[in-house]
Amino acid sequence: MAWLAAGLGFAAVFALMLLGVPIAIAMLVVGFAGIWMLMGEGAAFGMMGQVPFNTTLSYELSVVPMFILMGAIISRTGMASDLYRLCNSLLGHLRGGLAMATIVACGGFSAVCGSSIATAATMAKVAIPEMRDYRYGEGFAAASVAAGGTLGILIPPSVIMVLYGIATGTDIGQLFIAGVVPGALAVSLYLLAVWVHARLHPAQAPGGRKADRAERLRLVAPVAPVVLLFLLIIGGLYFGLFTPTEAAGVGAGCALLIAAFRRVISWRDLFDSLVETVRTTASLFLVLIGALVFSNFVNLAGLPDALSSLISGLGLSPLGVILVILLIYVVLGMFMESLSMILLTIPVFFPIISAMGFNPVWFGIFAVMVTELSLITPPVGLNLFVIRGVIPGLAIGAIYRGIVPFVLADLVRIGLIIAFPAIVLWLPAMAAR
Amino acid sequence: MIATGLAVRVTTVLACACAALMMVTTFIDVMLRYFFGRPIGGAFEVTEISMGMLVFFALPAVMLRRENIVVTLLIERFPSRVQAWCAAIGDFLCAVALLFIAWRMWLHGARLLRFREVTMELAVPKGAIAQTMAVMLVLAAVCALIAGWKVLRASSLPAGAGRR
């Protein structure tokens, strides 16, 4: 019974989704219909009035718009090109150095931006023209930005971590802190991927100009505010000075002060940032509401219990379960939008994972990494399309070829956190609670 | 349709005001607490309520501009006329769902009003919040219908619509 109801539910959501119905509405309608059938009219009708009201009136969720706003303001301050110039002066002269600079600059930008798409779109405008000038392989250049952009959701702040935290009741501050070390690992592995690619295809990734020490020092100053902002947010969370919402409010406020102080932002820019923020927030939250209704249905249908007994019946080990989940995510990630993929599957996977004794913070980071992978795997690697949207005339086939080393780096990283969970859990365990 | 466009502009500005209010309140609250030892009374609720209102005030604009998160993998391979029909049916389904939620939320709000439920610190009637949200949902449903009608009339999807 559980299998039939839940199976039909998932099939219906996928069918509607593929026919172009907005994902939020597909989940909402199917979830509602399912609850109606299982629990009757009263429960279903009541839920439709209460879930949207109770979900959105939430202090915790206000982290999302405020961090989006912070990113929107920062991306209008020209900070991205300052960051890129600095990284370029440090790394640009190496073979593949401009791509390395791109990765590090993306990592830096991710530290003040919670969205992968925004990170990729912002950095593409800065980094790709530069790499073009030095005759980098086009696909490789675009792929390095697409991959670097995925750091946006791993290095805190991160929109997807907040939504995961809300959906599963996991501490958002802990998730943010847990993202720091894996973020550094991700940057290192991407740098390694660039280095290997540059060795194998020297013509695609030549070295750039060498900067002298004076120039490097001069380029540090404009980047300092971003670094301080990141340290303030993460330090505040680490030492327990802020709740995530307070950190977001302070972050957005400071971003605005920085922009005002540098006189780089007009009233018009500020208004545009706000408009961008509220639209993005509304479309994300609609998906969240749909996912909550659908996950209520999946739970009422008894799918998590049915799956748990199936797993114990098959005698799958915890590692086996994680690998199966990874496989499912890789396949789903090829054609699904990443956030909806996480919200749609969490109600099924999370109970199993926690029953098997996995740490919810660890699984959150795992889910984020799988999402990152889905952002760069063809055919629907969203970041690849974002970059093609920003830089017209890029051949999608070339980007697909260029992305391979980065996909491999992602897989290695996921393997590492499975083998050594301490990479994720060490820092949050040290933090003040 | 012009009236709807105007209404959407107004609600978008209101949504922006909510976002700005939320940021300023949180920022000042934290500053006051750490440097002067006394937070703003009710800051928590201001954030909470503006969070909820922000989403619903911004929803009409999202519907009108077709900024919903959509999977385009399959339908982008269809002929443009079929694409337009799929999109319009999707919009219609959105409108129906939004209207249904609006109806349920309005009733939920009426019940909250009847029991005189108010928020703890600022004593805002919860029912009024729910019913404002319901009105925004009706506007969002109208916007979804307009967006669907526009797509049908143009007989093709505007480039890049729906992809995020």
Coordinates of C-alpha atoms in Angstrom, one line a residue:
Chain A
M1 CA 0.0 0.0 0.0
A2 CA 2.8 2.4 1.0
W3 CA 4.7 1.5 -2.2
L4 CA 1.7 1.9 -4.4
A5 CA 0.6 5.3 -3.0
A6 CA 4.1 6.8 -2.8
G7 CA 5.1 5.3 -6.2
L8 CA 2.0 6.8 -7.9
G9 CA 2.8 10.1 -6.2
F10 CA 6.3 10.3 -7.4
A11 CA 5.3 9.2 -10.9
A12 CA 2.7 11.9 -11.0
V13 CA 5.1 14.6 -9.8
F14 CA 7.7 13.6 -12.4
A15 CA 5.1 13.5 -15.2
L16 CA 3.7 16.9 -14.4
M17 CA 7.3 18.3 -14.0
L18 CA 8.4 17.0 -17.4
L19 CA 5.4 18.5 -19.0
G20 CA 6.5 21.9 -17.8
V21 CA 4.3 22.4 -14.8
P22 CA 6.2 24.5 -12.2
I23 CA 7.8 22.1 -9.8
A24 CA 6.3 23.7 -6.8
I25 CA 2.8 23.4 -8.1
A26 CA 3.4 19.8 -9.2
M27 CA 4.4 18.8 -5.7
L28 CA 1.6 20.8 -4.1
V29 CA -1.2 19.4 -6.3
V30 CA 0.0 15.8 -6.0
G31 CA 0.7 16.0 -2.3
F32 CA -2.7 17.5 -1.7
A33 CA -4.5 14.9 -3.8
G34 CA -2.6 12.1 -2.0
I35 CA -3.4 13.4 1.4
W36 CA -7.1 13.8 0.4
M37 CA -7.2 10.1 -0.7
L38 CA -5.3 8.8 2.4
M39 CA -6.8 11.0 5.1
G40 CA -9.9 12.5 3.8
E41 CA -11.1 15.9 2.9
G42 CA -10.7 17.5 6.4
A43 CA -7.0 16.9 6.7
A44 CA -6.2 17.9 3.2
F45 CA -8.3 21.1 3.1
G46 CA -7.0 22.2 6.5
M47 CA -3.4 21.7 5.5
M48 CA -3.7 23.9 2.4
G49 CA -4.8 26.8 4.6
Q50 CA -2.2 26.3 7.3
V51 CA 1.0 25.1 5.7
P52 CA 1.7 28.2 3.6
F53 CA 0.8 30.5 6.6
N54 CA 2.8 28.7 9.2
T55 CA 5.8 28.0 6.9
T56 CA 6.4 31.5 5.7
L57 CA 5.8 33.3 9.0
S58 CA 9.2 32.1 10.2
Y59 CA 12.0 33.9 11.9
E60 CA 14.5 31.2 10.9
L61 CA 13.7 31.3 7.2
S62 CA 14.4 35.0 7.1
V63 CA 18.1 33.9 6.8
V64 CA 17.3 33.2 3.1
P65 CA 16.2 36.6 1.8
M66 CA 18.8 38.4 3.9
F67 CA 21.7 36.4 2.6
I68 CA 20.3 36.6 -0.9
L69 CA 20.2 40.4 -0.4
M70 CA 23.8 40.4 0.8
G71 CA 24.9 38.6 -2.3
A72 CA 22.9 40.8 -4.6
I73 CA 24.4 44.0 -3.1
I74 CA 28.0 42.6 -3.1
S75 CA 27.7 41.5 -6.7
R76 CA 26.9 45.2 -7.6
T77 CA 29.9 46.6 -5.9
G78 CA 32.5 45.3 -8.4
M79 CA 34.0 43.2 -5.6
A80 CA 34.1 40.2 -7.9
S81 CA 36.6 41.8 -10.3
D82 CA 38.7 43.0 -7.3
L83 CA 38.8 39.5 -6.1
Y84 CA 39.7 38.1 -9.5
R85 CA 42.4 40.7 -10.0
L86 CA 44.1 39.8 -6.7
C87 CA 43.9 36.1 -7.3
N88 CA 45.2 36.6 -10.8
S89 CA 48.2 38.6 -9.6
L90 CA 49.0 35.7 -7.3
L91 CA 48.4 32.7 -9.5
G92 CA 48.0 34.0 -13.1
H93 CA 51.6 33.5 -14.2
L94 CA 51.4 29.7 -13.5
R95 CA 50.4 27.3 -16.3
G96 CA 46.6 27.2 -16.0
G97 CA 47.0 30.1 -13.6
L98 CA 44.0 32.1 -14.8
A99 CA 41.7 29.2 -14.3
M100 CA 43.2 28.7 -10.9
A101 CA 42.6 32.3 -10.1
T102 CA 39.0 31.8 -11.2
I103 CA 38.5 28.9 -8.8
V104 CA 40.0 30.8 -5.9
A105 CA 38.1 34.0 -6.7
C106 CA 34.9 31.9 -6.9
G107 CA 35.7 30.4 -3.5
G108 CA 36.1 33.9 -2.1
F109 CA 32.9 35.2 -3.6
S110 CA 31.1 32.2 -2.3
A111 CA 32.0 33.3 1.2
V112 CA 29.7 36.2 0.8
C113 CA 27.1 34.7 -1.5
G114 CA 24.8 31.8 -0.8
S115 CA 23.8 30.9 -4.3
S116 CA 25.8 28.9 -6.9
I117 CA 23.9 30.4 -9.8
A118 CA 24.7 34.0 -8.7
T119 CA 28.4 33.1 -8.1
A120 CA 28.7 31.5 -11.5
A121 CA 26.9 34.4 -13.3
T122 CA 28.9 37.1 -11.5
M123 CA 32.3 35.4 -12.0
A124 CA 31.7 34.5 -15.6
K125 CA 31.4 38.1 -16.6
V126 CA 34.8 38.9 -14.9
A127 CA 36.9 35.8 -15.6
I128 CA 35.9 34.5 -19.0
P129 CA 36.9 37.6 -21.0
E130 CA 40.3 37.6 -19.3
M131 CA 40.8 33.9 -20.1
R132 CA 39.7 34.6 -23.7
D133 CA 42.4 37.3 -24.0
Y134 CA 45.0 34.8 -23.0
R135 CA 43.6 32.2 -25.5
Y136 CA 42.4 29.7 -23.0
G137 CA 40.4 26.8 -24.3
E138 CA 36.8 28.2 -24.3
G139 CA 35.2 25.1 -22.9
F140 CA 37.8 24.8 -20.2
A141 CA 37.5 28.4 -19.3
A142 CA 33.7 28.2 -19.0
A143 CA 33.9 24.9 -17.1
S144 CA 36.2 26.4 -14.5
V145 CA 33.7 29.1 -13.8
A146 CA 30.8 26.7 -13.7
A147 CA 32.7 24.4 -11.3
G148 CA 34.0 27.3 -9.2
G149 CA 30.4 28.7 -9.1
T150 CA 29.2 25.5 -7.3
L151 CA 31.2 26.5 -4.3
G152 CA 28.5 29.1 -3.7
I153 CA 26.3 26.6 -1.9
L154 CA 29.1 24.7 -0.1
I155 CA 31.1 27.6 1.4
P156 CA 28.7 29.4 3.8
P157 CA 26.4 31.2 3.7
S158 CA 24.3 28.8 1.7
V159 CA 20.7 29.0 0.7
I160 CA 20.4 25.3 0.3
M161 CA 21.8 24.5 3.7
V162 CA 19.1 26.8 5.2
L163 CA 16.3 25.0 3.4
Y164 CA 17.8 21.6 4.3
G165 CA 18.1 22.8 8.0
I166 CA 14.4 23.9 8.0
A167 CA 13.2 20.7 6.3
T168 CA 15.0 18.4 8.6
G169 CA 15.3 20.4 11.9
T170 CA 19.1 20.5 11.7
D171 CA 20.9 23.4 13.2
I172 CA 21.7 25.9 10.4
G173 CA 24.7 27.5 12.2
Q174 CA 26.3 24.0 12.5
L175 CA 25.7 23.3 8.9
F176 CA 27.3 26.6 7.9
I177 CA 30.4 25.9 10.1
A178 CA 30.5 22.4 8.7
G179 CA 30.8 23.8 5.2
V180 CA 34.1 25.6 5.8
V181 CA 36.6 22.7 5.7
P182 CA 34.9 20.8 2.8
G183 CA 34.8 24.2 1.0
A184 CA 38.6 24.5 1.4
L185 CA 39.0 20.9 0.3
A186 CA 36.8 21.6 -2.8
V187 CA 39.0 24.6 -3.8
S188 CA 42.1 22.5 -3.4
L189 CA 40.7 19.6 -5.5
Y190 CA 39.5 22.0 -8.2
L191 CA 43.0 23.6 -8.3
L192 CA 44.5 20.1 -8.7
A193 CA 42.0 19.4 -11.5
V194 CA 43.1 22.6 -13.3
W195 CA 46.8 21.7 -12.8
V196 CA 46.3 18.2 -14.2
H197 CA 44.3 19.5 -17.2
A198 CA 46.9 22.2 -17.9
R199 CA 49.6 19.5 -17.9
L200 CA 47.7 17.4 -20.3
H201 CA 46.5 20.2 -22.6
P202 CA 49.1 23.0 -22.3
A203 CA 47.7 24.8 -25.3
Q204 CA 44.4 25.3 -23.6
A205 CA 45.8 26.8 -20.4
P206 CA 48.8 29.0 -20.9
G207 CA 50.4 31.0 -18.2
G208 CA 49.7 34.7 -17.9
R209 CA 51.6 37.8 -16.9
K210 CA 53.6 37.8 -13.7
A211 CA 52.7 40.5 -11.2
D212 CA 55.4 42.1 -8.9
R213 CA 55.0 42.3 -5.2
A214 CA 54.0 46.0 -5.1
E215 CA 51.1 45.3 -7.4
R216 CA 50.0 42.3 -5.4
L217 CA 50.0 44.3 -2.2
R218 CA 48.0 47.1 -3.8
L219 CA 45.3 44.7 -4.9
V220 CA 44.8 43.3 -1.4
A221 CA 43.2 46.4 0.1
P222 CA 40.0 46.5 -2.1
V223 CA 39.3 42.8 -1.2
A224 CA 39.7 43.2 2.6
P225 CA 36.1 44.2 3.3
V226 CA 34.8 40.9 1.8
V227 CA 37.2 38.9 3.9
L228 CA 36.2 40.8 7.0
L229 CA 32.6 40.3 6.2
F230 CA 33.1 36.5 5.9
L231 CA 35.1 36.4 9.1
L232 CA 32.4 38.4 10.9
I233 CA 29.6 36.0 9.8
I234 CA 31.4 32.7 10.3
G235 CA 33.3 33.9 13.4
G236 CA 30.0 35.1 14.9
L237 CA 28.3 31.8 14.3
Y238 CA 31.4 29.8 15.4
F239 CA 31.7 31.6 18.8
G240 CA 27.9 31.6 19.3
L241 CA 27.6 35.4 19.1
F242 CA 24.9 35.3 16.4
T243 CA 22.0 33.1 15.4
P244 CA 22.0 32.5 11.7
T245 CA 19.3 35.1 11.2
E246 CA 21.3 37.7 13.1
A247 CA 24.4 36.8 11.1
A248 CA 22.4 37.3 7.9
G249 CA 21.0 40.6 9.0
V250 CA 24.4 41.9 10.1
G251 CA 25.9 40.5 6.8
A252 CA 23.4 42.3 4.6
G253 CA 23.6 45.5 6.6
C254 CA 27.4 45.5 6.5
A255 CA 27.4 44.7 2.7
L256 CA 25.2 47.8 2.3
L257 CA 27.5 49.9 4.4
I258 CA 30.5 48.7 2.5
A259 CA 28.8 49.5 -0.8
A260 CA 27.7 52.9 0.4
F261 CA 31.1 53.7 1.8
R262 CA 32.8 52.9 -1.5
R263 CA 30.2 55.0 -3.2
V264 CA 29.6 52.3 -5.8
I265 CA 25.9 51.7 -5.3
S266 CA 23.1 53.9 -6.4
W267 CA 19.5 54.0 -5.0
R268 CA 18.5 52.3 -8.2
D269 CA 21.0 49.5 -7.6
L270 CA 19.7 49.0 -4.1
F271 CA 16.2 48.8 -5.3
D272 CA 17.2 46.3 -8.0
S273 CA 18.9 44.2 -5.4
L274 CA 15.8 44.2 -3.3
V275 CA 13.6 43.3 -6.2
E276 CA 15.9 40.4 -7.2
T277 CA 15.9 39.3 -3.6
V278 CA 12.1 39.2 -3.1
R279 CA 11.5 37.5 -6.4
T280 CA 14.1 34.8 -5.8
T281 CA 12.8 34.3 -2.3
A282 CA 9.2 33.9 -3.4
S283 CA 9.9 31.4 -6.1
L284 CA 12.2 29.4 -3.7
F285 CA 9.6 29.4 -0.9
L286 CA 6.8 28.3 -3.2
V287 CA 9.0 25.2 -3.9
L288 CA 9.5 24.8 -0.2
I289 CA 5.7 24.9 0.5
G290 CA 5.0 22.4 -2.3
A291 CA 7.8 20.1 -1.0
L292 CA 6.4 20.3 2.6
V293 CA 2.9 19.3 1.4
F294 CA 4.3 16.5 -0.7
S295 CA 6.6 15.3 2.1
N296 CA 3.6 15.1 4.5
F297 CA 1.9 12.9 1.9
V298 CA 4.9 10.6 1.5
N299 CA 5.2 10.3 5.3
L300 CA 1.4 9.6 5.7
A301 CA 1.7 6.9 3.0
G302 CA 4.4 5.3 5.1
L303 CA 7.2 5.3 2.6
P304 CA 10.1 5.9 5.0
D305 CA 9.0 2.9 7.1
A306 CA 8.5 0.7 4.0
L307 CA 12.0 1.7 2.7
S308 CA 13.6 1.0 6.1
S309 CA 12.2 -2.5 6.3
L310 CA 13.2 -3.1 2.7
I311 CA 16.8 -2.0 3.5
S312 CA 17.0 -4.2 6.6
G313 CA 15.5 -7.1 4.6
L314 CA 18.2 -6.7 1.9
G315 CA 20.8 -6.5 4.6
L316 CA 22.4 -3.3 3.1
S317 CA 25.2 -1.8 5.1
P318 CA 25.2 1.9 5.9
L319 CA 27.9 2.4 3.3
G320 CA 25.8 0.5 0.8
V321 CA 22.8 2.8 1.5
I322 CA 24.9 5.9 1.1
L323 CA 26.2 4.7 -2.3
V324 CA 22.7 3.8 -3.4
I325 CA 21.5 7.3 -2.4
L326 CA 24.5 8.8 -4.2
L327 CA 23.6 6.9 -7.3
I328 CA 20.0 8.0 -7.2
Y329 CA 21.1 11.7 -6.8
V330 CA 23.5 11.5 -9.7
V331 CA 20.8 10.2 -12.0
L332 CA 18.1 12.6 -10.7
G333 CA 20.6 15.5 -10.8
M334 CA 21.1 15.0 -14.5
F335 CA 17.6 16.2 -15.3
M336 CA 16.2 17.9 -12.2
E337 CA 16.6 21.3 -10.8
S338 CA 18.9 20.9 -7.8
L339 CA 17.0 22.5 -5.0
S340 CA 13.7 20.7 -5.8
M341 CA 15.7 17.5 -6.1
I342 CA 16.9 17.9 -2.5
L343 CA 13.5 19.0 -1.1
L344 CA 11.7 16.2 -2.9
T345 CA 14.0 13.4 -1.7
I346 CA 14.8 14.5 1.8
P347 CA 11.5 13.3 3.3
V348 CA 12.3 9.8 2.0
F349 CA 16.0 9.6 2.7
F350 CA 16.4 11.6 5.9
P351 CA 14.5 9.2 8.2
I352 CA 16.4 6.3 6.9
I353 CA 19.7 8.1 7.3
S354 CA 19.1 9.2 10.8
A355 CA 17.8 5.7 11.8
M356 CA 21.1 4.3 10.6
G357 CA 23.0 6.6 12.8
F358 CA 24.4 9.1 10.3
N359 CA 24.9 12.6 11.6
P360 CA 22.3 15.0 10.1
V361 CA 24.9 17.7 9.6
W362 CA 27.2 15.3 7.7
F363 CA 24.2 14.2 5.5
G364 CA 23.4 17.9 4.9
I365 CA 26.9 18.5 3.5
F366 CA 26.7 15.3 1.5
A367 CA 23.4 16.5 0.0
V368 CA 24.9 19.9 -0.8
M369 CA 27.9 18.2 -2.5
V370 CA 25.6 16.0 -4.6
T371 CA 23.7 19.1 -5.5
E372 CA 26.9 20.8 -6.6
L373 CA 27.6 17.8 -8.8
S374 CA 24.1 18.0 -10.4
L375 CA 24.8 21.7 -11.2
I376 CA 27.6 20.7 -13.6
T377 CA 26.6 17.4 -15.0
P378 CA 25.1 17.4 -18.5
P379 CA 22.4 17.5 -19.9
V380 CA 20.8 19.8 -17.3
G381 CA 23.8 21.2 -15.4
L382 CA 22.3 24.5 -14.5
N383 CA 25.6 26.4 -14.1
L384 CA 26.6 25.4 -17.6
F385 CA 23.5 27.1 -18.9
V386 CA 23.9 30.1 -16.7
I387 CA 27.4 30.7 -18.2
R388 CA 26.2 30.2 -21.7
G389 CA 23.5 32.8 -20.9
V390 CA 26.0 35.3 -19.7
I391 CA 28.6 34.7 -22.4
P392 CA 26.7 34.2 -25.7
G393 CA 28.3 32.2 -28.5
L394 CA 29.9 29.5 -26.3
A395 CA 29.5 26.0 -27.8
I396 CA 27.7 23.8 -25.2
G397 CA 29.6 20.7 -26.5
A398 CA 33.0 22.4 -25.6
I399 CA 31.7 23.1 -22.1
Y400 CA 30.6 19.5 -21.6
R401 CA 34.1 18.4 -22.5
G402 CA 35.8 21.0 -20.3
I403 CA 33.7 20.0 -17.3
V404 CA 35.0 16.4 -17.0
P405 CA 38.0 17.1 -14.8
F406 CA 35.8 19.0 -12.3
V407 CA 33.2 16.3 -12.2
L408 CA 36.0 13.9 -11.3
A409 CA 37.2 16.2 -8.6
D410 CA 33.6 16.4 -7.2
L411 CA 33.4 12.6 -7.1
V412 CA 36.7 12.3 -5.3
R413 CA 35.6 14.9 -2.8
I414 CA 32.3 13.0 -2.1
G415 CA 34.3 9.8 -1.7
L416 CA 36.6 11.6 0.8
I417 CA 33.8 12.8 3.0
I418 CA 32.3 9.3 3.0
A419 CA 35.6 7.7 3.9
F420 CA 36.5 10.5 6.4
P421 CA 33.4 12.0 7.9
A422 CA 35.6 14.1 10.3
I423 CA 36.4 16.4 7.3
V424 CA 32.8 17.6 7.8
L425 CA 32.2 17.1 11.5
W426 CA 35.5 18.3 13.1
L427 CA 34.9 22.0 12.9
P428 CA 31.3 22.1 14.1
A429 CA 32.2 19.9 17.0
M430 CA 34.8 22.4 18.1
A431 CA 32.4 25.4 17.8
A432 CA 30.5 26.9 20.7
R433 CA 27.0 25.7 21.0
Chain B
M1 CA -4.5 44.0 -17.5
I2 CA -3.0 47.4 -17.0
A3 CA -4.6 47.5 -13.6
T4 CA -3.0 44.1 -12.8
G5 CA 0.4 45.4 -13.9
L6 CA 0.1 48.4 -11.7
A7 CA -1.1 46.3 -8.8
V8 CA 1.9 44.0 -9.2
R9 CA 4.3 46.9 -9.2
V10 CA 2.8 48.1 -5.9
T11 CA 3.0 44.7 -4.3
T12 CA 6.6 44.2 -5.5
V13 CA 7.5 47.5 -3.9
L14 CA 5.8 46.4 -0.7
A15 CA 7.7 43.1 -0.8
C16 CA 11.0 45.1 -1.1
A17 CA 9.9 47.3 1.8
C18 CA 9.4 44.1 3.9
A19 CA 12.9 42.9 2.9
A20 CA 14.5 46.2 3.8
L21 CA 12.6 46.4 7.1
M22 CA 13.7 42.9 8.0
M23 CA 17.3 43.7 7.3
V24 CA 17.3 47.1 9.1
T25 CA 15.5 45.7 12.1
T26 CA 17.8 42.7 12.5
F27 CA 20.9 44.8 12.0
I28 CA 19.9 47.5 14.5
D29 CA 18.6 44.9 17.0
V30 CA 22.0 43.1 17.0
M31 CA 24.0 46.4 17.3
L32 CA 21.8 47.6 20.1
R33 CA 22.1 44.3 22.0
Y34 CA 25.8 44.0 21.7
F35 CA 26.8 47.6 22.2
F36 CA 24.1 48.9 24.5
G37 CA 22.8 45.8 26.0
R38 CA 19.1 46.4 25.1
P39 CA 17.5 44.9 22.0
I40 CA 14.5 46.4 20.2
G41 CA 11.2 45.1 21.6
G42 CA 9.4 43.0 19.1
A43 CA 12.3 42.7 16.6
F44 CA 11.7 39.0 16.4
E45 CA 8.1 39.4 15.3
V46 CA 8.9 42.2 12.9
T47 CA 11.3 39.8 11.1
E48 CA 8.8 36.9 11.3
I49 CA 5.9 38.9 9.9
S50 CA 7.8 40.7 7.2
M51 CA 9.3 37.3 6.1
G52 CA 5.8 35.9 5.5
M53 CA 4.4 39.1 3.9
L54 CA 7.5 39.4 1.6
V55 CA 6.8 36.0 0.0
F56 CA 3.2 36.7 -0.7
F57 CA 3.7 40.3 -1.9
A58 CA 6.4 39.1 -4.3
L59 CA 4.4 36.1 -5.6
P60 CA 2.3 38.0 -8.2
A61 CA 5.4 39.3 -9.9
V62 CA 6.9 35.8 -10.0
M63 CA 3.8 34.5 -11.7
L64 CA 3.4 37.4 -14.1
R65 CA 7.1 37.1 -15.2
R66 CA 7.0 33.2 -15.3
E67 CA 9.9 33.0 -12.9
N68 CA 8.8 29.7 -11.4
I69 CA 11.3 26.9 -11.2
V70 CA 10.5 24.6 -14.2
V71 CA 12.2 21.6 -15.7
T72 CA 12.5 22.3 -19.4
L73 CA 14.5 19.2 -20.4
L74 CA 11.6 17.5 -22.2
I75 CA 9.3 20.4 -23.3
E76 CA 12.1 22.4 -25.0
R77 CA 12.3 19.6 -27.6
F78 CA 8.6 20.1 -28.5
P79 CA 7.4 22.3 -31.4
S80 CA 6.9 25.8 -30.2
R81 CA 3.1 25.6 -30.4
V82 CA 3.0 22.6 -28.2
Q83 CA 5.4 24.3 -25.8
A84 CA 3.1 27.2 -25.5
W85 CA 0.1 25.0 -24.8
C86 CA 2.1 23.1 -22.1
A87 CA 3.1 26.3 -20.5
A88 CA -0.4 27.7 -20.6
I89 CA -1.8 24.6 -19.0
G90 CA 0.9 24.8 -16.3
D91 CA -0.1 28.4 -15.7
F92 CA -3.8 27.5 -15.5
L93 CA -3.0 24.7 -13.0
C94 CA -1.0 27.3 -11.0
A95 CA -3.9 29.7 -11.0
V96 CA -6.3 26.9 -9.8
A97 CA -4.0 25.8 -7.0
L98 CA -3.3 29.4 -5.9
L99 CA -7.0 30.2 -5.8
F100 CA -7.7 27.1 -3.8
I101 CA -5.0 28.0 -1.3
A102 CA -6.4 31.5 -1.1
W103 CA -9.8 30.2 -0.3
R104 CA -8.5 27.9 2.5
M105 CA -6.3 30.6 3.9
W106 CA -9.1 33.2 3.9
L107 CA -11.2 30.8 6.0
H108 CA -8.2 30.0 8.2
G109 CA -7.8 33.7 8.7
A110 CA -11.5 34.2 9.5
R111 CA -11.2 31.5 12.2
L112 CA -8.1 33.2 13.7
L113 CA -10.0 36.5 13.7
R114 CA -13.0 34.9 15.4
F115 CA -10.8 33.5 18.2
R116 CA -9.1 36.9 18.4
E117 CA -5.6 35.4 18.0
V118 CA -2.9 38.0 18.0
T119 CA 0.9 37.7 17.9
M120 CA 2.6 37.7 21.2
E121 CA 4.6 40.9 21.4
L122 CA 3.1 43.3 18.9
A123 CA -0.5 42.0 19.2
V124 CA -1.0 42.0 15.4
P125 CA -4.2 40.0 14.6
K126 CA -3.0 36.8 12.9
G127 CA -6.2 36.5 10.9
A128 CA -5.5 39.8 9.2
I129 CA -2.1 38.5 8.2
A130 CA -3.6 35.3 6.7
Q131 CA -6.3 37.2 4.9
T132 CA -3.8 39.7 3.4
M133 CA -1.8 36.7 2.1
A134 CA -5.0 35.2 0.7
V135 CA -5.7 38.4 -1.3
M136 CA -2.1 38.3 -2.6
L137 CA -2.7 34.7 -3.8
V138 CA -5.8 35.8 -5.7
L139 CA -3.7 38.5 -7.4
A140 CA -1.0 35.9 -8.1
A141 CA -3.6 33.6 -9.7
V142 CA -4.8 36.4 -12.0
C143 CA -1.2 37.0 -12.9
A144 CA -0.7 33.3 -13.7
L145 CA -3.7 33.4 -16.0
I146 CA -2.5 36.6 -17.8
A147 CA 1.0 35.0 -18.2
G148 CA -0.7 31.9 -19.7
W149 CA -2.8 33.9 -22.1
K150 CA 0.2 35.9 -23.3
V151 CA 2.1 32.7 -24.1
L152 CA -0.8 31.3 -26.0
R153 CA -1.3 34.5 -28.0
A154 CA 2.4 34.7 -28.9
S155 CA 2.2 30.9 -29.6
S156 CA 5.7 30.4 -28.2
L157 CA 7.6 30.6 -25.0
P158 CA 9.6 33.8 -24.5
A159 CA 13.3 32.9 -24.7
G160 CA 14.8 31.9 -21.3
A161 CA 11.4 32.0 -19.5
G162 CA 11.1 29.6 -16.6
R163 CA 14.7 28.5 -16.6
R164 CA 16.6 29.4 -13.5

